[in-house]
XYZ file of N, CA and C in Angstrom:
261
model
N -3.790 -2.835 8.807
C -3.547 -2.689 7.377
C -2.175 -3.197 6.985
N -1.206 -3.067 7.885
C 0.149 -3.492 7.534
C 0.246 -5.007 7.369
N -0.451 -5.752 8.197
C -0.408 -7.215 8.079
C -0.997 -7.655 6.742
N -2.091 -7.036 6.342
C -2.710 -7.366 5.059
C -1.758 -7.024 3.907
N -1.175 -5.835 3.937
C -0.259 -5.423 2.871
C 0.952 -6.349 2.807
N 1.470 -6.725 3.946
C 2.618 -7.639 3.987
C 2.225 -9.009 3.434
N 1.015 -9.472 3.723
C 0.546 -10.739 3.160
C 0.483 -10.683 1.640
N 0.106 -9.527 1.106
C 0.021 -9.373 -0.357
C 1.401 -9.227 -0.988
N 2.359 -8.714 -0.234
C 3.723 -8.517 -0.738
C 4.733 -9.159 0.207
N 4.770 -10.491 0.252
C 5.683 -11.168 1.178
C 7.157 -10.940 0.854
N 7.444 -10.399 -0.316
C 8.827 -10.110 -0.685
C 9.396 -8.912 0.068
N 8.541 -8.088 0.646
C 9.013 -6.906 1.381
C 9.554 -7.321 2.745
N 10.519 -6.562 3.271
C 11.083 -6.923 4.576
C 10.081 -6.706 5.714
N 10.370 -7.315 6.836
C 9.492 -7.215 8.011
C 9.760 -5.986 8.867
N 10.739 -5.180 8.524
C 11.146 -4.063 9.392
C 10.738 -2.697 8.834
N 9.556 -2.599 8.233
C 9.125 -1.328 7.645
C 8.441 -0.408 8.655
N 8.127 -0.924 9.819
C 7.549 -0.085 10.869
C 6.055 0.111 10.705
N 5.578 1.239 11.229
C 4.167 1.607 11.095
C 3.888 2.014 9.653
N 2.623 2.048 9.286
C 2.240 2.347 7.904
C 2.871 3.635 7.373
N 2.967 4.647 8.219
C 3.470 5.941 7.740
C 4.967 5.935 7.437
N 5.698 4.877 7.810
C 7.135 4.816 7.519
C 7.482 3.806 6.435
N 6.488 3.110 5.901
C 6.769 2.035 4.957
C 7.542 2.501 3.727
N 7.120 3.553 3.074
C 7.793 3.986 1.838
C 9.221 4.421 2.139
N 9.406 5.199 3.184
C 10.750 5.649 3.555
C 11.653 4.464 3.884
N 11.182 3.563 4.734
C 11.999 2.423 5.139
C 12.314 1.507 3.957
N 11.361 1.331 3.059
C 11.615 0.521 1.872
C 12.658 1.188 0.976
N 12.551 2.511 0.822
C 13.482 3.212 -0.063
C 14.914 3.147 0.441
N 15.118 3.255 1.760
C 16.498 3.217 2.272
C 17.072 1.804 2.257
N 16.199 0.815 2.020
C 16.668 -0.563 1.892
C 16.784 -0.999 0.438
N 16.636 -0.028 -0.483
C 16.878 -0.299 -1.890
C 15.666 -0.646 -2.727
N 14.478 -0.602 -2.157
C 13.269 -0.871 -2.936
C 12.881 0.377 -3.725
N 12.399 0.173 -4.934
C 11.950 1.294 -5.762
C 10.662 1.855 -5.182
N 10.577 3.178 -5.133
C 9.392 3.873 -4.628
C 9.064 5.010 -5.576
N 7.861 5.546 -5.451
C 7.487 6.668 -6.297
C 6.073 7.119 -6.050
N 5.583 7.949 -6.963
C 4.261 8.557 -6.800
C 3.278 8.169 -7.901
N 3.651 7.208 -8.739
C 2.780 6.754 -9.821
C 2.280 5.349 -9.485
N 0.963 5.137 -9.474
C 0.449 3.809 -9.127
C 0.798 2.763 -10.175
N 1.097 1.557 -9.703
C 1.357 0.404 -10.566
C 0.695 -0.814 -9.935
N 0.181 -1.671 -10.762
C -0.407 -2.918 -10.271
C 0.648 -3.688 -9.480
N 0.260 -4.152 -8.306
C 1.161 -4.917 -7.457
C 1.953 -4.093 -6.469
N 1.856 -2.781 -6.567
C 2.576 -1.910 -5.635
C 1.832 -1.826 -4.299
N 2.571 -1.472 -3.275
C 1.972 -1.101 -2.003
C 1.745 0.404 -2.056
N 0.550 0.821 -1.724
C 0.192 2.243 -1.692
C 0.183 2.697 -0.239
N 0.714 3.878 0.015
C 0.762 4.411 1.378
C 0.260 5.852 1.381
N -0.631 6.136 2.307
C -1.137 7.494 2.514
C -1.344 7.671 4.003
N -0.591 8.586 4.606
C -0.694 8.791 6.051
C -0.399 7.503 6.799
N -1.268 7.161 7.712
C -1.089 5.959 8.535
C -1.810 4.749 7.940
N -1.803 4.632 6.611
C -2.500 3.520 5.976
C -1.713 3.002 4.780
N -1.681 1.679 4.635
C -1.113 1.039 3.449
C -2.144 0.101 2.838
N -2.019 -0.104 1.528
C -2.946 -0.939 0.786
C -2.201 -1.536 -0.399
N -2.870 -2.420 -1.126
C -2.294 -3.092 -2.283
C -2.992 -2.603 -3.546
N -2.229 -2.239 -4.572
C -2.807 -1.747 -5.824
C -3.230 -2.937 -6.694
N -4.527 -3.037 -6.917
C -5.096 -4.125 -7.722
C -5.125 -3.786 -9.208
N -5.442 -2.541 -9.533
C -5.502 -2.126 -10.936
C -5.369 -0.615 -11.013
N -5.003 -0.140 -12.199
C -4.861 1.291 -12.453
C -5.795 1.651 -13.596
N -6.568 2.702 -13.421
C -7.536 3.146 -14.422
C -6.919 4.180 -15.364
N -7.511 4.334 -16.527
C -7.007 5.262 -17.543
C -6.951 6.703 -17.053
N -7.845 7.070 -16.143
C -7.872 8.448 -15.635
C -6.865 8.698 -14.516
N -6.044 7.696 -14.172
C -5.035 7.853 -13.125
C -5.495 7.399 -11.756
N -6.778 7.180 -11.590
C -7.258 6.606 -10.336
C -6.846 5.140 -10.305
N -6.955 4.525 -9.138
C -6.555 3.127 -9.031
C -7.388 2.421 -7.970
N -7.471 1.114 -8.125
C -8.240 0.280 -7.206
C -7.271 -0.330 -6.209
N -7.587 -0.159 -4.927
C -6.785 -0.777 -3.887
C -7.610 -1.811 -3.147
N -6.925 -2.809 -2.628
C -7.527 -3.689 -1.635
C -6.810 -3.386 -0.327
N -7.549 -3.527 0.748
C -7.022 -3.092 2.040
C -7.771 -3.791 3.168
N -7.199 -3.668 4.360
C -7.854 -4.188 5.551
C -7.828 -3.116 6.634
N -8.887 -3.075 7.404
C -9.023 -2.218 8.590
C -9.353 -0.756 8.291
N -9.598 -0.387 7.049
C -9.959 0.998 6.749
C -11.363 1.315 7.272
N -12.291 0.397 7.041
C -13.676 0.612 7.471
C -13.972 0.024 8.843
N -13.042 -0.721 9.389
C -13.228 -1.320 10.704
C -12.314 -2.515 10.867
N -12.157 -2.974 12.107
C -11.253 -4.087 12.374
C -11.584 -5.322 11.536
N -10.562 -5.846 10.877
C -10.611 -7.099 10.121
C -11.463 -7.036 8.855
N -11.966 -5.869 8.487
C -12.761 -5.734 7.263
C -11.817 -5.546 6.069
N -11.925 -6.432 5.086
C -11.159 -6.324 3.844
C -12.100 -5.781 2.779
N -11.654 -4.767 2.049
C -12.484 -4.148 1.028
C -11.629 -3.706 -0.144
N -12.295 -3.262 -1.193
C -11.630 -2.603 -2.311
C -12.329 -1.271 -2.534
N -11.581 -0.301 -3.030
C -12.157 0.997 -3.366
C -11.275 1.679 -4.400
N -11.844 2.658 -5.076
C -11.122 3.453 -6.065
C -10.639 4.725 -5.380
N -9.355 5.034 -5.555
C -8.756 6.219 -4.941
C -7.883 6.926 -5.971
N -7.431 8.113 -5.616
C -6.493 8.845 -6.474
C -5.802 9.909 -5.645
N -4.702 10.406 -6.170
C -4.009 11.561 -5.628
C -3.396 11.406 -4.246
N -2.161 11.835 -4.107
C -1.511 11.955 -2.817
C -0.825 10.721 -2.267
N -1.012 9.585 -2.889
C -0.432 8.350 -2.391
C 1.030 8.222 -2.831
N 1.790 7.454 -2.064
C 3.133 7.050 -2.428
C 3.141 5.540 -2.590
N 4.144 5.016 -3.291
C 4.119 3.601 -3.631
C 5.477 2.927 -3.440
N 5.403 1.649 -3.080
C 6.556 0.766 -3.075
C 6.330 -0.216 -4.223
N 7.294 -0.281 -5.145
C 7.134 -1.143 -6.322
C 7.772 -2.508 -6.120
């Protein structure tokens, strides 16, 4: 999932570590982070990162991701709640 997220956000540094450290590592390097989804943000939940494609009126959001359903599988899904973001 990290390779896919990095491909979607090539502006982010290469030293963010495993998925579960991405938001923390980005924040200490000066990147804006938070808990509100925004289009173009990297979303992180546990050991997974994804790219925010769109945000819905109800607060849910559409992510694209790789490896959630299996190796090399790229998909999109609607999620909500509990995620952190790198803007």
